[in-house]
Each structure stands twice: as structure tokens, then as C-alpha cells.
Coordinates of C-alpha atoms in Angstrom, one line a residue:
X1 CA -33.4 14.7 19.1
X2 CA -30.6 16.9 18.7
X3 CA -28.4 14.7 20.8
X4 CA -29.4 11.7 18.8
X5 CA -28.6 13.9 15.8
X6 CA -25.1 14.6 16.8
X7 CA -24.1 11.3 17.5
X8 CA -25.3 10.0 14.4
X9 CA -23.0 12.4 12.9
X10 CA -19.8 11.2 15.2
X11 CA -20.6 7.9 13.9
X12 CA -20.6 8.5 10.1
X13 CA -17.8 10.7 11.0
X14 CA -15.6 7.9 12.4
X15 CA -16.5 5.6 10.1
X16 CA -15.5 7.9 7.1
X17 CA -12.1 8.6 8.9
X18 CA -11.9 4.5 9.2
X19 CA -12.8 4.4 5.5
X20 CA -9.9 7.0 4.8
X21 CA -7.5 5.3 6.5
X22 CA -8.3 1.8 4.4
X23 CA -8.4 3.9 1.1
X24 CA -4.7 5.2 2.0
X25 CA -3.4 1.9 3.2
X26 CA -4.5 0.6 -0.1
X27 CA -3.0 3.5 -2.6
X28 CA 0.3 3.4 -0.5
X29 CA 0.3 -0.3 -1.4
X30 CA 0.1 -0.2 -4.7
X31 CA 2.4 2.5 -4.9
X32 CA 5.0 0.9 -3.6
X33 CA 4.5 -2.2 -6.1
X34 CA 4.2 0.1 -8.8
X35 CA 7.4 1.9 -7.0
X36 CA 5.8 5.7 -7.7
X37 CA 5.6 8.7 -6.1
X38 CA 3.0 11.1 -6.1
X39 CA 3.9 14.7 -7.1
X40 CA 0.5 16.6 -7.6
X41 CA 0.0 18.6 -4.1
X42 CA -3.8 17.5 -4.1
X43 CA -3.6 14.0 -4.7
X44 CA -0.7 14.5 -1.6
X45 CA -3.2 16.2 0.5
X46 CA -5.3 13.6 -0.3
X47 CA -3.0 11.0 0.6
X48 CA -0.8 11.9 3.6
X49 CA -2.7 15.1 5.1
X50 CA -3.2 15.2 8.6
X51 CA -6.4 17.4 8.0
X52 CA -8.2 15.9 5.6
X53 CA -11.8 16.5 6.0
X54 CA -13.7 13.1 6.4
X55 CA -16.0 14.1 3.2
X56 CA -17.5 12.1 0.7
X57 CA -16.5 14.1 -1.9
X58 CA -12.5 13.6 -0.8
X59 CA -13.5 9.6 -0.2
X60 CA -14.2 9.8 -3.4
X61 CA -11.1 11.2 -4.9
X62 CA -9.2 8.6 -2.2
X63 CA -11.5 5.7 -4.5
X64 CA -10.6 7.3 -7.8
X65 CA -6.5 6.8 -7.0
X66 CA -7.1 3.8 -5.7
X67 CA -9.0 2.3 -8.7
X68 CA -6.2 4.4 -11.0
X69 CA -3.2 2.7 -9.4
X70 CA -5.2 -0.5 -9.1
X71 CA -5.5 -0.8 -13.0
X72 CA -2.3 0.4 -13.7
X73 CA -1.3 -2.8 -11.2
X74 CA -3.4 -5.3 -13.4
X75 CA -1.7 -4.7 -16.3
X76 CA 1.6 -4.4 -14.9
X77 CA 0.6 -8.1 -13.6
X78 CA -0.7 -9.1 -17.1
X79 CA 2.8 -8.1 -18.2
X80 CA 4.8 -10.0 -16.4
X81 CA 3.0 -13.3 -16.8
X82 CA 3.6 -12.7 -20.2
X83 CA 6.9 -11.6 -20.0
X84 CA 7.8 -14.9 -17.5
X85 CA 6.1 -17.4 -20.2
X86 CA 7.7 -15.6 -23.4
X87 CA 11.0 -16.3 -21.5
X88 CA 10.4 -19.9 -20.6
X89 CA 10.0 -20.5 -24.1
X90 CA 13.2 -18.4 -25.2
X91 CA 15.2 -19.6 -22.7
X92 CA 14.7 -23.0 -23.9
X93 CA 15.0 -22.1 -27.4
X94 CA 18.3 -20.4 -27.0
X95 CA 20.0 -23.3 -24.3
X96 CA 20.3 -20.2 -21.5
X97 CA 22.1 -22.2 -18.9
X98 CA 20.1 -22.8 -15.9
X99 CA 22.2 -20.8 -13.9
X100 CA 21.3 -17.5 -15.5
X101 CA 17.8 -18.6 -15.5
X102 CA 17.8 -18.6 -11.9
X103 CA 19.2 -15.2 -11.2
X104 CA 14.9 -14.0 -12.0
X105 CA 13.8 -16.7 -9.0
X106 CA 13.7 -13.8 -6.7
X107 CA 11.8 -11.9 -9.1
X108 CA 8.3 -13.0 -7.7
X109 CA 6.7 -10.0 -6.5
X110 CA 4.6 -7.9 -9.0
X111 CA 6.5 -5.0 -8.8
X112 CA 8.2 -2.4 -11.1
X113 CA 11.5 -3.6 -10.6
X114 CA 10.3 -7.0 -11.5
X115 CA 9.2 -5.8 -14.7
X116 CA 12.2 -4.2 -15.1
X117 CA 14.0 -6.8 -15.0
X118 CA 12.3 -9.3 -17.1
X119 CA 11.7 -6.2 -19.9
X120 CA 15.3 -6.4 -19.9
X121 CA 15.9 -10.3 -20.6
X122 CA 12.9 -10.5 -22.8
X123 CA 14.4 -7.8 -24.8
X124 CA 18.3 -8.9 -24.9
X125 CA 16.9 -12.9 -25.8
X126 CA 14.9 -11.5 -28.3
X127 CA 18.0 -9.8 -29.7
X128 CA 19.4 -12.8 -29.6
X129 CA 17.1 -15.1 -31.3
X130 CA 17.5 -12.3 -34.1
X131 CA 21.0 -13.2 -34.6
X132 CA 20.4 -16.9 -34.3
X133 CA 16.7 -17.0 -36.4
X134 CA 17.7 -19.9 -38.5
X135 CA 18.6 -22.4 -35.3
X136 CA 15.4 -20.6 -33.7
X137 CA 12.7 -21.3 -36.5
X138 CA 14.4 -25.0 -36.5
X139 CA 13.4 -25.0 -32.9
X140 CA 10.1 -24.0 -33.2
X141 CA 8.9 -26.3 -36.4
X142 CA 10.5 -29.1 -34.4
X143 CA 7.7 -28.3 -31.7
X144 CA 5.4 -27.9 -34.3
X145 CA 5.7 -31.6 -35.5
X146 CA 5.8 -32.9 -32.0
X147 CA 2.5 -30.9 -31.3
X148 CA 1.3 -32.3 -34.6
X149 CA 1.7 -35.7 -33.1
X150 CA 0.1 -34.9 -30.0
X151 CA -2.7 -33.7 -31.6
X152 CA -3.2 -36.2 -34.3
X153 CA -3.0 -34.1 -37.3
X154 CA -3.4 -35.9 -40.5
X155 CA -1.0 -35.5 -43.4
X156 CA -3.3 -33.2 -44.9
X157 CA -3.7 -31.1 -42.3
X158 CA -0.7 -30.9 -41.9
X159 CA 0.1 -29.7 -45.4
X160 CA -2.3 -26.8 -44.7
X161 CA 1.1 -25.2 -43.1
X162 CA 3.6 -25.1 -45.9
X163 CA 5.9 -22.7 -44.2
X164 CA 7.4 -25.7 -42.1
X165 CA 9.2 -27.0 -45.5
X166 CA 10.3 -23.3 -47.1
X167 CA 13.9 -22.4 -46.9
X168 CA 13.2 -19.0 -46.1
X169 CA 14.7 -17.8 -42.2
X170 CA 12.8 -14.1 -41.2
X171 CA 10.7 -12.2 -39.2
X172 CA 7.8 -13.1 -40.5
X173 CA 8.6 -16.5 -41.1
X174 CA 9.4 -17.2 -37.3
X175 CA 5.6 -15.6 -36.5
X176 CA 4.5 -17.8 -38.6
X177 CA 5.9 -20.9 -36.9
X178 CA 4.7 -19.0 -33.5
X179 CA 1.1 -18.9 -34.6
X180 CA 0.9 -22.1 -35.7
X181 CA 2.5 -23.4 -32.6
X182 CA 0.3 -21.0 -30.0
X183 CA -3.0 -22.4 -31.8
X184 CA -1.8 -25.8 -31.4
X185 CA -0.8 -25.9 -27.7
X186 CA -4.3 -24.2 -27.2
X187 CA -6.1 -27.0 -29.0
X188 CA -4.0 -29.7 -27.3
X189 CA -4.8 -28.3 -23.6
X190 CA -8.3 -28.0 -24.6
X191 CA -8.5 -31.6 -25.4
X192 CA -6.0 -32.9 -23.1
X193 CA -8.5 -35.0 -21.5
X194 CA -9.6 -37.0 -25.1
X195 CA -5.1 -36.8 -26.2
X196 CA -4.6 -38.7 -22.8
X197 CA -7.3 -41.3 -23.5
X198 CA -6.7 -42.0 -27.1
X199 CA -2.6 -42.6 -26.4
X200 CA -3.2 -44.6 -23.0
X201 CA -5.6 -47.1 -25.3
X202 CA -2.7 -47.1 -28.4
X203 CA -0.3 -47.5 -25.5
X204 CA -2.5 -51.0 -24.3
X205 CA -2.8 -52.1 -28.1
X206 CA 0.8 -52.0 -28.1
X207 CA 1.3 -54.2 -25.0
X208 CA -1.7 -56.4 -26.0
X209 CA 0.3 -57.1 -29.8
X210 CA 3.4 -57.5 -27.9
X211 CA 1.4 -60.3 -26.1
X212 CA 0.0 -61.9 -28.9
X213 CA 3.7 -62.1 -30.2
X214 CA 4.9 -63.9 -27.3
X215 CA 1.8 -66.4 -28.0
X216 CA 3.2 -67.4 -31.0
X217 CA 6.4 -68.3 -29.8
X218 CA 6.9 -72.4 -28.9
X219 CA 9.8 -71.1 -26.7
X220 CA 7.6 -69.3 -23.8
X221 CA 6.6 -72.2 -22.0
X222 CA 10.4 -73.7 -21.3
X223 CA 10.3 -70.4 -19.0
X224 CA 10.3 -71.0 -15.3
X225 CA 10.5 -68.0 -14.0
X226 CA 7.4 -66.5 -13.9
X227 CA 6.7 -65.1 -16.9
X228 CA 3.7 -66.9 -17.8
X229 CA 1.7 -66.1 -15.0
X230 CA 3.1 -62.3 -15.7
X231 CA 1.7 -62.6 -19.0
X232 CA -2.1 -63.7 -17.8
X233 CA -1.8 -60.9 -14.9
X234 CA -1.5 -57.9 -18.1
X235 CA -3.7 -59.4 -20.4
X236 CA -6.6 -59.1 -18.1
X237 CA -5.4 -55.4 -17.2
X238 CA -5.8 -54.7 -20.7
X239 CA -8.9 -56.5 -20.8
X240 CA -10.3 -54.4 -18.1
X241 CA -9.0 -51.3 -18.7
X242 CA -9.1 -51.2 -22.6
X243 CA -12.9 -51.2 -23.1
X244 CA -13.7 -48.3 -20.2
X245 CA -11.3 -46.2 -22.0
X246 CA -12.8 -46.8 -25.3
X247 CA -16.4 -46.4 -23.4
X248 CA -15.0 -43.2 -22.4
X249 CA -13.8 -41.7 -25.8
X250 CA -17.5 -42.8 -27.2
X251 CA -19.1 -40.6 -24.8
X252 CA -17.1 -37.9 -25.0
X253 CA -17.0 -38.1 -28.9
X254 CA -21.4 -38.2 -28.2
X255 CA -20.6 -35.0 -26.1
X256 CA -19.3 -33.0 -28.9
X257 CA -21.6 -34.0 -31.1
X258 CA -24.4 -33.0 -29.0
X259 CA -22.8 -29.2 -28.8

């Protein structure tokens, strides 16, 4: 019994040592991403002894760092997506050549450094667009009315947003604009599906009113090339392709209904 006793205790002790090791593999990692160094002599003990005893109370600690450094990383992450999609959108606003814009390719790791970095562009575009707010605010209510378009926003909902006609070129006035224009990408992507739909069947009304143009003309059948039987070939695409788009816009207008 004794024997049995002490090699149950050689297991759990080399499987604590194995879950050590892990532990410290994974806080060394995110310290180098997060590019810091530990300086408190426990937490180094912890980290890098030799003699570290294989306890659960110091497996503990190892899960405490680890679960430190790990939300420190998450946000550092959250960061730099945000920092890599607020420059898109300055970069295009301000006409950065595409050269420059490339220097931050190699920038892909999450890492300090990365965020260094892009901190530093976001910060010196930003400056920037400060000196330039009039041409940026232009910028950003032109997006606004494409948006508008893209989202089928009546002329009274579109008057709900008077800033867009004020001659007024600030701070507040460009957050404004930014609003407006954040909530109406996020209701664009969230109805892609229905935009898509509704401008593929305005797009086969078009052709079909072209058609029926062409119909009307006496001249179409001295044509010998073709055209005709071109003619007869994309009217009955439309006709088969019109109505299961408009069958699919009714049930997805039923959908939201329903909810």
C-alpha cells in the first residue's frame, strides 16, 4: 500500500512538473508579444527557477500570470484591430499614398511594437485631419449620402440629419458625421442580404425598360447581326430570375414581420 502510495505521488508529481512547464511556455509567450519583462523576484522565481516546488499553490500563481498577461494580450489585440480599421478609413480620407500605407504590411503580429507603431500613425493622421477638418468632414458626408443610397433612405429620413447641410467645420461636427456614418454601415451590413436583392431586381427592371425601348423601335428588325435573338435570350433571364428575387424579398419581408 505504501508502494502504491508513493507512486501515486511520483505521478501527480510529474504531471504537475508537466503542468509547470506548459504554464511557463505560455507566460513567456505572451511576454514576448507584450515585449515585457518581469521584475518582481517572486513572479521570477515563479517563472524561470530551477527549484520550484511542483505545488498547487505555485501552479496556481503560474495560472494567475498567465490569465494576467493573457487579458492584457486581448485588449492589446482589440486595440490594434481598431487602430488598423480607424486607419483604413483615414488613410483614405487623407489620399496617404499607397506606398506609405504599405510600410505597416509587416505589422501583422499582435505585438507591442505593432501597436506602437500604428499608435503612432493613428495619432500623426489624426493630427492631420485636424488641420485639414473642412476637406475631411466633405469626405465623410460624401459617404454618408452614398450610404444613404445604399440603404434606401427616404428624403425624410434623411432630413432627420441636418448637420450634413450646416456650414459649420469642428470637432464635434466631424463626430457627428462619424456617427451617423458608423450606424449606417452597421445597418447596411446587417441587411446586405435584402440591399443586394432589392438593387439586382431595380438592376433587371432597368434592362427589361431598356428592352421594351428597343420594341418600339421599327428599326430593330433591319438588324442582321444577332441582336434579335440576343434580345429574346435576356428577356427570358429576366423572366426567370425577376420573380424568384421578388419571391425572395416577400419572404424575407414575412421574416421580419414575424420577429
Amino acid at each position: 500500500a505504501f508502494a502504491d502510495h508513493l507512486e501515486r505521488l511520483s505521478n501527480l508529481r510529474f504531471k504537475r512538473l508537466e503542468e509547470i512547464i506548459e504554464l511557463r511556455e505560455e507566460v513567456k509567450k505572451l511576454m514576448r508579444m507584450l515585449e515585457i519583462t518581469i521584475y518582481d523576484e517572486h513572479d521570477q522565481h515563479l517563472v524561470n527557477s530551477d527549484n520550484l516546488k511542483p505545488s498547487r499553490g505555485n501552479i496556481q500563481k503560474l495560472k494567475d500570470l498567465v490569465g494576467l498577461f493573457q487579458g492584457q494580450f486581448n485588449q492589446m489585440r482589440y486595440q490594434i484591430e481598431d487602430m488598423r480599421k480607424r486607419l483604413l478609413q483615414l488613410w483614405r480620407y487623407l489620399d496617404v499614398p499607397e506606398e506609405h500605407q504599405r510600410k505597416f504590411e509587416k505589422y501583422k503580429e499582435i505585438t507591442q511594437t505593432t501597436y506602437d507603431k500604428l499608435h503612432f500613425e493613428v495619432a500623426r493622421c489624426e493630427q492631420i485631419k485636424k488641420e485639414n477638418i473642412r476637406v475631411f468632414i466633405e469626405r465623410v458626408r460624401a459617404e454618408i449620402e452614398e450610404y444613404w443610397n445604399l440603404c434606401l433612405k427616404s428624403p425624410s429620413e434623411r432630413l432627420r440629419f441636418p448637420s450634413i447641410t450646416e456650414n459649420i467645420f469642428n470637432e464635434d461636427v466631424l463626430e457627428l458625421h462619424e456617427l451617423e456614418l458608423r450606424d449606417l454601415k452597421s445597418f447596411y451590413e446587417n441587411n446586405e442580404a435584402i440591399f443586394k436583392l432589392i438593387a439586382e431586381r431595380q438592376d433587371l427592371w432597368s434592362q427589361m425598360e431598356i428592352l421594351q425601348n428597343k420594341e418600339a423601335d421599327p428599326k430593330r428588325y433591319a438588324n442582321r447581326g444577332g441582336q434579335l435573338l440576343k434580345e429574346e435570350k435576356e428577356r427570358k433571364m429576366i423572366n426567370i430570375k425577376l420573380p424568384k428575387i421578388e419571391a425572395r424579398l416577400v419572404e424575407m419581408a414575412n421574416m421580419f414581420e414575424e420577429h
